[in-house]
Short mmCIF file of C-alpha atoms in Angstrom, two decimals:
data_model
loop_
_atom_site.label_atom_id
_atom_site.label_comp_id
_atom_site.label_asym_id
_atom_site.label_seq_id
_atom_site.Cartn_x
_atom_site.Cartn_y
_atom_site.Cartn_z
CA MET C 186 -0.66 -0.47 0.02
CA SER C 187 1.12 3.55 -1.14
CA GLY C 188 1.94 6.71 1.28
CA PRO C 189 -0.88 8.02 1.18
CA GLY C 190 -3.38 5.09 1.59
CA LEU C 191 -1.56 3.74 4.78
CA LEU C 192 -2.88 7.43 6.12
CA VAL C 193 -5.88 6.65 5.09
CA GLU C 194 -6.44 3.69 6.78
CA LEU C 195 -5.45 5.13 9.55
CA LEU C 196 -7.26 8.11 9.82
CA GLY C 197 -10.25 7.53 7.25
CA GLU C 198 -10.96 9.58 4.44
CA LYS C 199 -11.43 12.90 6.07
CA LEU C 200 -10.48 15.21 8.50
CA VAL C 201 -11.94 18.33 9.81
CA ASN C 202 -10.50 22.04 10.48
CA SER C 203 -11.66 24.74 12.64
CA GLU C 204 -14.63 25.38 11.01
CA ARG C 205 -15.86 21.60 10.42
CA GLU C 206 -14.83 21.70 6.90
CA GLU C 207 -13.64 18.60 5.33
CA VAL C 208 -9.92 18.10 4.41
CA ASP C 209 -9.09 15.02 2.44
CA VAL C 210 -6.34 12.66 4.27
CA GLN C 211 -5.43 11.34 1.15
CA ALA C 212 -3.79 15.24 -0.09
CA LEU C 213 -2.57 15.88 3.20
CA GLY C 214 -0.53 12.58 2.78
CA SER C 215 1.28 14.08 -0.15
CA ARG C 216 1.52 17.97 1.69
CA VAL C 217 3.40 17.33 4.68
CA SER C 218 6.05 14.45 5.52
CA LEU C 219 5.25 14.34 9.47
CA ILE C 220 1.74 13.98 11.07
CA GLY C 221 1.46 14.70 15.08
CA LEU C 222 -1.20 12.73 16.54
CA LEU C 223 -2.23 15.23 19.94
CA PHE C 224 -4.00 13.22 21.97
CA GLY C 225 -6.39 15.49 24.38
CA CYS C 226 -9.58 16.76 25.65
CA GLY C 227 -10.91 19.93 26.39
CA MET C 228 -11.86 19.25 29.58
CA SER C 229 -8.32 18.53 30.57
CA ALA C 230 -6.50 21.65 32.10
CA PRO C 231 -3.14 20.63 30.81
CA CYS C 232 -4.59 19.95 27.66
CA LEU C 233 -5.80 23.32 27.36
CA GLN C 234 -2.88 24.86 29.20
CA LEU C 235 -0.07 22.96 26.04
CA LEU C 236 -2.12 25.00 23.54
CA PRO C 237 -0.61 28.11 23.32
CA GLY C 238 3.06 27.04 23.10
CA LEU C 239 2.05 24.12 20.67
CA ASN C 240 -0.08 27.02 18.97
CA ASP C 241 3.37 28.64 18.31
CA PHE C 242 5.13 25.60 17.28
CA TYR C 243 3.04 24.58 15.03
CA CYS C 244 3.04 28.15 12.96
CA LYS C 245 6.33 27.24 12.35
CA THR C 246 6.48 24.26 11.37
CA ARG C 247 3.44 23.36 9.59
CA ASP C 248 5.29 23.49 6.11
CA ARG C 249 6.90 19.88 7.10
CA LEU C 250 4.04 18.84 9.31
CA GLU C 251 0.72 18.61 10.25
CA ILE C 252 -1.22 17.76 13.50
CA VAL C 253 -4.51 16.14 14.16
CA PHE C 254 -6.35 16.27 17.36
CA VAL C 255 -8.28 12.15 18.32
CA SER C 256 -10.46 13.82 21.25
CA SER C 257 -11.48 11.89 24.16
CA ASP C 258 -13.99 14.71 24.48
CA PRO C 259 -17.33 12.87 25.80
CA ASP C 260 -19.89 15.93 25.01
CA GLN C 261 -19.46 17.28 21.17
CA LYS C 262 -20.77 20.61 22.34
CA LYS C 263 -16.84 20.75 24.43
CA TRP C 264 -15.46 18.97 21.33
CA GLN C 265 -16.68 21.82 19.39
CA LEU C 266 -15.72 24.43 21.62
CA PHE C 267 -12.27 23.28 21.57
CA VAL C 268 -11.56 22.86 18.27
CA LYS C 269 -12.78 25.83 16.76
CA ASP C 270 -9.83 27.69 18.96
CA MET C 271 -7.45 25.19 17.25
CA PRO C 272 -5.58 26.06 13.70
CA TRP C 273 -4.78 21.95 13.02
CA LEU C 274 -7.10 19.33 12.38
CA ALA C 275 -8.96 17.23 13.77
CA LEU C 276 -10.12 13.66 13.95
CA PRO C 277 -14.49 14.11 13.21
CA TYR C 278 -15.80 13.83 17.09
CA GLN C 279 -18.44 10.63 15.54
CA GLU C 280 -15.17 8.24 14.49
CA LYS C 281 -14.88 7.02 18.09
CA HIS C 282 -14.17 3.67 16.85
CA ARG C 283 -11.36 5.20 14.84
CA LYS C 284 -10.11 6.96 17.96
CA LEU C 285 -9.96 3.65 19.97
CA LYS C 286 -8.25 2.31 17.45
CA LEU C 287 -5.48 5.40 17.38
CA TRP C 288 -5.82 5.00 21.21
CA ASN C 289 -4.40 1.11 21.46
CA LYS C 290 -2.09 0.90 18.53
CA PHE C 291 -0.07 4.11 19.86
CA ARG C 292 -0.03 2.79 23.36
CA ILE C 293 -1.72 6.09 24.86
CA SER C 294 -2.22 5.79 28.62
CA ASN C 295 -2.47 9.57 29.60
CA ILE C 296 -3.41 12.99 27.99
CA PRO C 297 -1.83 15.19 26.27
CA SER C 298 0.23 12.87 24.34
CA LEU C 299 1.88 13.86 20.70
CA ILE C 300 3.13 10.95 18.73
CA PHE C 301 4.90 12.23 15.07
CA ILE C 302 4.61 9.44 12.73
CA GLU C 303 6.24 9.42 8.78
CA ALA C 304 3.53 10.21 6.63
CA SER C 305 4.97 7.90 3.85
CA THR C 306 5.14 5.52 5.94
CA ILE C 307 2.90 6.05 9.66
CA LYS C 308 5.82 4.45 11.53
CA THR C 309 6.78 6.37 14.80
CA VAL C 310 8.90 8.75 14.78
CA CYS C 311 8.67 10.31 18.34
CA ARG C 312 6.45 9.31 20.67
CA ASN C 313 7.10 11.51 23.26
CA GLY C 314 5.82 14.72 20.70
CA LEU C 315 5.33 16.73 24.57
CA LEU C 316 9.22 16.77 24.91
CA LEU C 317 9.69 17.73 21.75
CA VAL C 318 8.38 20.67 21.18
CA ARG C 319 9.53 21.66 24.38
CA ASP C 320 13.46 21.39 23.80
CA ASP C 321 12.92 21.89 20.04
CA PRO C 322 9.84 24.77 19.68
CA GLU C 323 11.72 26.83 15.95
CA GLY C 324 11.97 22.94 14.71
CA LEU C 325 15.56 23.07 14.16
CA GLU C 326 15.85 19.57 14.39
CA PHE C 327 13.11 18.59 11.87
CA PRO C 328 12.71 15.74 11.26
CA TRP C 329 13.45 14.70 14.68
CA GLY C 330 14.15 10.85 13.29
CA PRO C 331 14.88 8.51 15.94
CA LYS C 332 18.36 7.69 17.19
CA PRO C 333 21.00 5.50 18.28
CA PHE C 334 21.01 4.73 22.39
CA CYS C 335 24.39 5.38 21.79
CA GLU C 336 24.51 8.82 20.13
CA VAL C 337 22.08 10.66 22.48
CA ILE C 338 23.38 9.09 25.73
CA ALA C 339 27.34 9.97 24.43
CA GLY C 340 29.15 12.49 27.37
CA PRO C 341 30.31 11.39 30.31
CA LEU C 342 28.63 10.35 32.81
CA ILE C 343 28.76 10.19 36.77
CA ARG C 344 29.23 7.75 39.70
CA ASN C 345 28.02 8.74 43.20
CA ASN C 346 31.57 9.23 44.72
CA GLY C 347 32.28 12.01 42.31
CA GLN C 348 33.73 9.89 39.53
CA SER C 349 33.30 10.36 35.63
CA GLN C 350 33.58 8.15 32.81
CA GLU C 351 32.45 8.05 29.05
CA SER C 352 29.41 7.08 27.84
CA SER C 353 31.23 5.14 25.47
CA THR C 354 32.38 2.25 28.08
CA LEU C 355 28.60 0.95 28.23
CA GLU C 356 29.35 -0.66 24.50
CA GLY C 357 29.51 -4.48 24.49
CA SER C 358 27.26 -4.64 27.81
CA TYR C 359 23.10 -4.88 28.82
CA VAL C 360 22.69 -1.49 29.45
CA GLY C 361 19.31 -1.11 32.16
CA VAL C 362 18.46 3.06 31.42
CA TYR C 363 16.23 3.59 34.60
CA PHE C 364 13.85 7.12 34.83
CA SER C 365 13.14 7.77 38.63
CA ALA C 366 12.56 10.21 41.30
CA HIS C 367 13.33 10.79 44.97
CA TRP C 368 9.88 12.01 45.05
CA CYS C 369 8.08 8.89 43.87
CA PRO C 370 7.38 6.27 46.04
CA PRO C 371 7.29 3.53 43.80
CA CYS C 372 10.70 4.62 42.16
CA ARG C 373 12.19 4.11 45.69
CA SER C 374 10.50 1.03 46.47
CA LEU C 375 11.75 -0.47 43.00
CA THR C 376 15.24 0.90 43.30
CA ARG C 377 15.95 -1.40 46.96
CA VAL C 378 15.15 -4.22 44.57
CA LEU C 379 17.09 -3.47 41.51
CA VAL C 380 20.23 -2.94 43.93
CA GLU C 381 20.12 -6.04 44.87
CA SER C 382 19.46 -7.22 41.04
CA TYR C 383 22.16 -5.21 39.79
CA ARG C 384 24.69 -6.62 42.59
CA LYS C 385 23.26 -10.92 41.92
CA ILE C 386 23.69 -10.01 37.29
CA LYS C 387 27.25 -8.10 38.08
CA GLU C 388 28.34 -11.24 40.45
CA SER C 389 27.38 -13.65 37.86
CA GLY C 390 29.80 -12.32 35.62
CA GLN C 391 27.35 -10.81 33.08
CA LYS C 392 28.49 -7.49 31.65
CA PHE C 393 25.65 -5.20 33.02
CA GLU C 394 25.56 -1.61 33.67
CA ILE C 395 22.43 0.86 34.54
CA VAL C 396 22.71 4.35 33.99
CA LEU C 397 20.07 6.83 36.01
CA VAL C 398 18.00 9.49 34.20
CA SER C 399 16.57 11.60 37.56
CA ALA C 400 13.62 13.84 37.02
CA ASP C 401 14.12 15.01 40.48
CA ARG C 402 12.69 18.58 41.06
CA SER C 403 16.42 20.01 42.04
CA GLU C 404 20.01 19.06 41.78
CA GLU C 405 19.82 18.27 46.16
CA SER C 406 16.98 15.69 45.92
CA PHE C 407 19.00 13.55 43.12
CA LYS C 408 22.61 13.67 44.86
CA GLN C 409 20.17 11.99 47.94
CA TYR C 410 18.83 9.50 45.55
CA PHE C 411 21.64 8.76 44.04
CA ASN C 412 23.47 8.40 47.08
CA GLU C 413 21.62 4.73 47.43
CA MET C 414 22.49 3.67 43.69
CA PRO C 415 26.35 1.44 42.88
CA TRP C 416 25.33 2.60 39.19
CA LEU C 417 26.46 5.54 36.91
CA ALA C 418 23.65 8.61 36.31
CA VAL C 419 23.75 11.53 33.20
CA PRO C 420 25.00 14.61 35.48
CA TYR C 421 21.28 16.52 36.79
CA SER C 422 22.66 19.17 35.00
CA ASP C 423 23.00 18.04 31.45
CA GLU C 424 18.86 18.38 31.49
CA ALA C 425 18.83 18.43 27.30
CA ARG C 426 20.50 14.86 27.53
CA ARG C 427 18.06 13.77 29.51
CA SER C 428 15.30 14.75 28.28
CA ARG C 429 16.63 13.59 24.67
CA LEU C 430 16.37 10.03 26.83
CA ASN C 431 13.52 10.31 27.91
CA ARG C 432 12.21 11.39 24.15
CA LEU C 433 14.20 8.50 22.39
CA TYR C 434 12.17 5.56 25.27
CA GLY C 435 8.60 8.04 24.94
CA ILE C 436 8.50 7.83 28.93
CA GLN C 437 5.12 9.09 29.90
CA GLY C 438 5.37 8.04 33.55
CA ILE C 439 8.06 6.56 36.23
CA PRO C 440 9.31 3.93 37.27
CA ASN C 441 10.77 2.80 34.49
CA LEU C 442 13.32 0.64 33.22
CA ILE C 443 14.26 -0.25 29.63
CA ILE C 444 16.53 -2.63 29.29
CA LEU C 445 19.06 -2.88 26.06
CA ASP C 446 21.09 -5.43 24.27
CA PRO C 447 24.95 -5.29 24.09
CA LYS C 448 23.94 -3.35 20.28
CA GLY C 449 21.72 -0.84 22.17
CA GLU C 450 18.69 -1.86 20.81
CA VAL C 451 15.45 -2.34 23.40
CA ILE C 452 15.60 -6.02 24.91
CA THR C 453 12.03 -4.83 26.46
CA ARG C 454 10.15 -2.50 27.87
CA GLN C 455 8.91 -4.01 31.53
CA GLY C 456 12.40 -3.97 33.11
CA ARG C 457 10.56 -2.94 36.28
CA VAL C 458 7.91 -5.84 36.41
CA GLU C 459 10.56 -8.64 35.51
CA VAL C 460 13.20 -7.40 38.45
CA LEU C 461 10.06 -7.48 40.68
CA ARG C 462 9.25 -11.04 38.86
CA ASP C 463 12.68 -12.54 38.99
CA ILE C 464 14.23 -11.09 42.36
CA ASP C 465 16.85 -14.10 41.80
CA CYS C 466 17.54 -12.37 38.22
CA LYS C 467 17.55 -16.21 36.50
CA GLU C 468 15.39 -15.06 33.83
CA PHE C 469 18.17 -11.69 32.98
CA PRO C 470 18.10 -10.27 29.88
CA TRP C 471 14.74 -10.90 30.20
CA HIS C 472 13.41 -11.24 26.50
CA PRO C 473 10.03 -10.49 26.05
CA LYS C 474 7.61 -13.85 26.00
CA PRO C 475 5.03 -14.56 23.76
CA VAL C 476 2.27 -15.17 26.44
CA VAL C 477 3.00 -14.56 30.18
CA GLU C 478 0.80 -15.38 33.89
CA LEU C 479 -1.07 -12.51 34.86
CA THR C 480 -0.24 -10.97 37.83
CA GLU C 481 -0.22 -8.15 40.77
CA LEU C 482 2.68 -6.76 39.29
CA ASN C 483 1.84 -7.03 35.02
CA ALA C 484 -1.73 -6.45 34.99
CA VAL C 485 -1.37 -2.44 34.64
CA GLN C 486 -0.26 -4.14 31.40
CA LEU C 487 -4.04 -4.59 30.97
CA ASN C 488 -4.78 -1.15 30.27
CA GLU C 489 -2.16 -0.58 27.99
CA GLY C 490 -4.40 -2.35 25.14
CA PRO C 491 -6.23 -4.97 23.81
CA CYS C 492 -5.51 -8.21 25.50
CA LEU C 493 -6.52 -11.74 25.11
CA VAL C 494 -6.64 -13.41 28.71
CA LEU C 495 -7.38 -17.20 28.87
CA PHE C 496 -8.66 -18.04 32.53
CA VAL C 497 -8.10 -21.28 33.70
CA ASP C 498 -8.63 -21.23 37.03
CA SER C 499 -6.68 -23.59 38.56
CA GLU C 500 -3.42 -23.38 41.45
CA ASP C 501 -2.24 -26.01 39.43
CA GLU C 502 0.90 -25.19 37.81
CA GLY C 503 1.26 -27.85 34.98
CA GLU C 504 -2.34 -26.54 33.83
CA SER C 505 -1.10 -22.35 33.84
CA GLU C 506 2.13 -24.25 31.85
CA ALA C 507 -0.36 -25.91 29.00
CA ALA C 508 -2.64 -23.31 28.49
CA LYS C 509 0.25 -21.05 27.37
CA GLN C 510 1.29 -23.79 25.05
CA LEU C 511 -2.06 -23.72 23.73
CA ILE C 512 -2.25 -19.67 23.29
CA GLN C 513 1.65 -19.97 22.48
CA PRO C 514 1.57 -20.70 18.58
CA ILE C 515 -1.14 -18.04 17.65
CA ALA C 516 1.00 -14.84 19.75
CA GLU C 517 4.02 -16.03 17.81
CA LYS C 518 2.81 -15.57 14.23
CA ILE C 519 0.71 -12.66 15.62
CA ILE C 520 4.19 -10.72 16.86
CA ALA C 521 5.88 -12.07 14.08
CA GLN C 522 3.95 -10.63 11.61
CA TYR C 523 4.03 -6.83 13.11
CA LYS C 524 7.64 -6.96 13.87
CA ALA C 525 8.64 -7.36 10.08
CA LYS C 526 6.47 -4.39 9.65
CA ASP C 527 8.18 -2.80 12.81
CA GLU C 528 5.23 -2.29 15.19
CA ASP C 529 3.89 -2.99 17.93
CA ALA C 530 1.96 -6.49 18.48
CA PRO C 531 -1.98 -5.57 18.50
CA LEU C 532 -2.40 -7.58 21.41
CA LEU C 533 -1.00 -8.96 24.19
CA PHE C 534 -1.66 -12.44 25.64
CA PHE C 535 -2.27 -13.49 29.23
CA VAL C 536 -2.76 -16.97 31.39
CA ALA C 537 -4.84 -15.99 34.37
CA GLY C 538 -4.76 -18.62 37.20
CA GLU C 539 -6.68 -18.88 40.58
CA ASP C 540 -5.81 -15.82 43.17
CA ASP C 541 -7.51 -12.66 44.54
CA MET C 542 -6.35 -10.51 41.87
CA THR C 543 -8.35 -12.56 39.00
CA ASP C 544 -11.42 -13.05 40.86
CA SER C 545 -11.20 -8.95 41.08
CA LEU C 546 -11.02 -8.86 37.22
CA ARG C 547 -13.38 -11.18 36.01
CA ASP C 548 -15.91 -9.21 38.89
CA PHE C 549 -14.86 -5.90 37.28
CA THR C 550 -15.20 -6.76 33.74
CA ASN C 551 -18.20 -9.17 34.89
CA LEU C 552 -17.07 -12.33 33.36
CA PRO C 553 -19.05 -15.80 34.07
CA GLU C 554 -16.99 -18.41 35.76
CA ALA C 555 -16.47 -20.61 33.63
CA ALA C 556 -13.16 -22.25 33.14
CA PRO C 557 -11.47 -22.18 30.66
CA LEU C 558 -12.58 -19.54 29.43
CA LEU C 559 -10.95 -17.68 26.45
CA THR C 560 -11.48 -13.35 26.31
CA ILE C 561 -10.14 -10.52 25.23
CA LEU C 562 -10.00 -7.29 27.08
CA ASP C 563 -10.22 -3.89 25.84
CA MET C 564 -10.37 -1.96 28.84
CA SER C 565 -9.56 1.66 27.00
CA ALA C 566 -12.55 0.85 24.96
CA ARG C 567 -14.24 -0.68 27.85
CA ALA C 568 -14.96 -3.32 25.84
CA LYS C 569 -14.65 -7.13 26.31
CA TYR C 570 -14.73 -10.30 23.59
CA VAL C 571 -15.79 -13.47 24.74
CA MET C 572 -15.50 -17.31 23.70
CA ASP C 573 -17.17 -19.73 26.57
CA VAL C 574 -16.65 -23.23 25.33
CA GLU C 575 -16.68 -26.46 26.60
CA GLU C 576 -12.81 -27.66 25.08
CA ILE C 577 -10.38 -25.01 23.37
CA THR C 578 -8.09 -25.74 20.76
CA PRO C 579 -5.34 -23.92 19.46
CA GLY C 580 -7.79 -23.59 16.25
CA ILE C 581 -10.53 -21.57 18.10
CA VAL C 582 -7.87 -19.48 19.71
CA GLU C 583 -6.24 -18.60 16.16
CA SER C 584 -10.05 -17.80 14.63
CA PHE C 585 -10.78 -15.84 17.67
CA VAL C 586 -8.07 -13.95 17.42
CA ASN C 587 -8.28 -13.01 13.45
CA ASP C 588 -12.01 -12.66 13.79
CA PHE C 589 -11.35 -9.72 16.70
CA LEU C 590 -8.46 -8.29 13.94
CA ALA C 591 -10.47 -8.15 11.05
CA GLU C 592 -13.44 -6.30 13.37
CA LYS C 593 -15.83 -8.98 13.29
CA LEU C 594 -16.06 -9.81 16.73
CA LYS C 595 -19.24 -8.04 18.32
CA PRO C 596 -18.10 -6.25 21.84
CA GLU C 597 -19.72 -6.48 24.86
CA PRO C 598 -19.82 -3.60 27.26
CA ILE C 599 -17.33 -4.16 30.39
#
């Protein structure tokens, strides 16, 4: 499919401007090289506050890019009031289904969010566009393509004893890029565990280093917090480099631990979950598994987009493992298909055993008590898809997933 065709598939044939006049998406794809997808809501104070700065940025760069507002406003009149003050385009209010697909595709977890994509390929250029606007308000670094880790991290790194070393010393090592701050209680809890994990991995002979990218609000707080850590940090004074690292990995919340391979490529963005799950670090460097068991530690991922969850309601590890093997072939197939397109898979895959957390999830989503029970849960759309059959086979799983991806299944409300 051609560039304009990909954009039409993503955004639909028509957008609207502030006067609610229709704008042809195919022509838009021929006019600009980048699209900024602005996820927001007219009832949100942070969304309202960003408009003046974003307006200035847009006026200076609109010959090269276009912004498209993707609203989560619950009321059309409020949407109209918000849109009329925007110089850029918007997804039509009635395109609610497309809006949800965009939220899921780009894993939007909070607003406002600004995602920059290439108009010709719809590949993501920057996941944290608001930081980009702050750091480059004149658009001088356009088109802001992703740079390799070694280039973004380049410069001196420090230890808490004042010693300094060049970032080039990280070459050939696994690296944990740790986004954290002293003011954040979950960060401090994770740091205590991570110190022990770091020690165990180093003692096992693995070449591993962690680099702190602080989100502290003062250098004094940074120094106090960093004093607890045996690893490296980007100097607090180097705000530009800290911001570039946040942009590189699209960080929208802390704590966040990104694990990189010795070539600087991302192994997993779920380092926090893995450190807390694998206390003895036996599975380091934590390559992602196609299917994982749903636990309190990783349940937050249910909010990141549609998730296939097979409920087995059993504490028997053997039954959970058999359920994983049942799902794994289709999970691997879907992941490989989307990896070939350099895209995240549209589904995460879980097996849920029997515990209080699973019971709470069943209650919250109003699922039947049947077991086994095959479901797809889409929390952002508040929708569920349920396959309640006596026996679940690999063929049933594959058919269920394919029908979901083809939008052939009818959702039930959560």
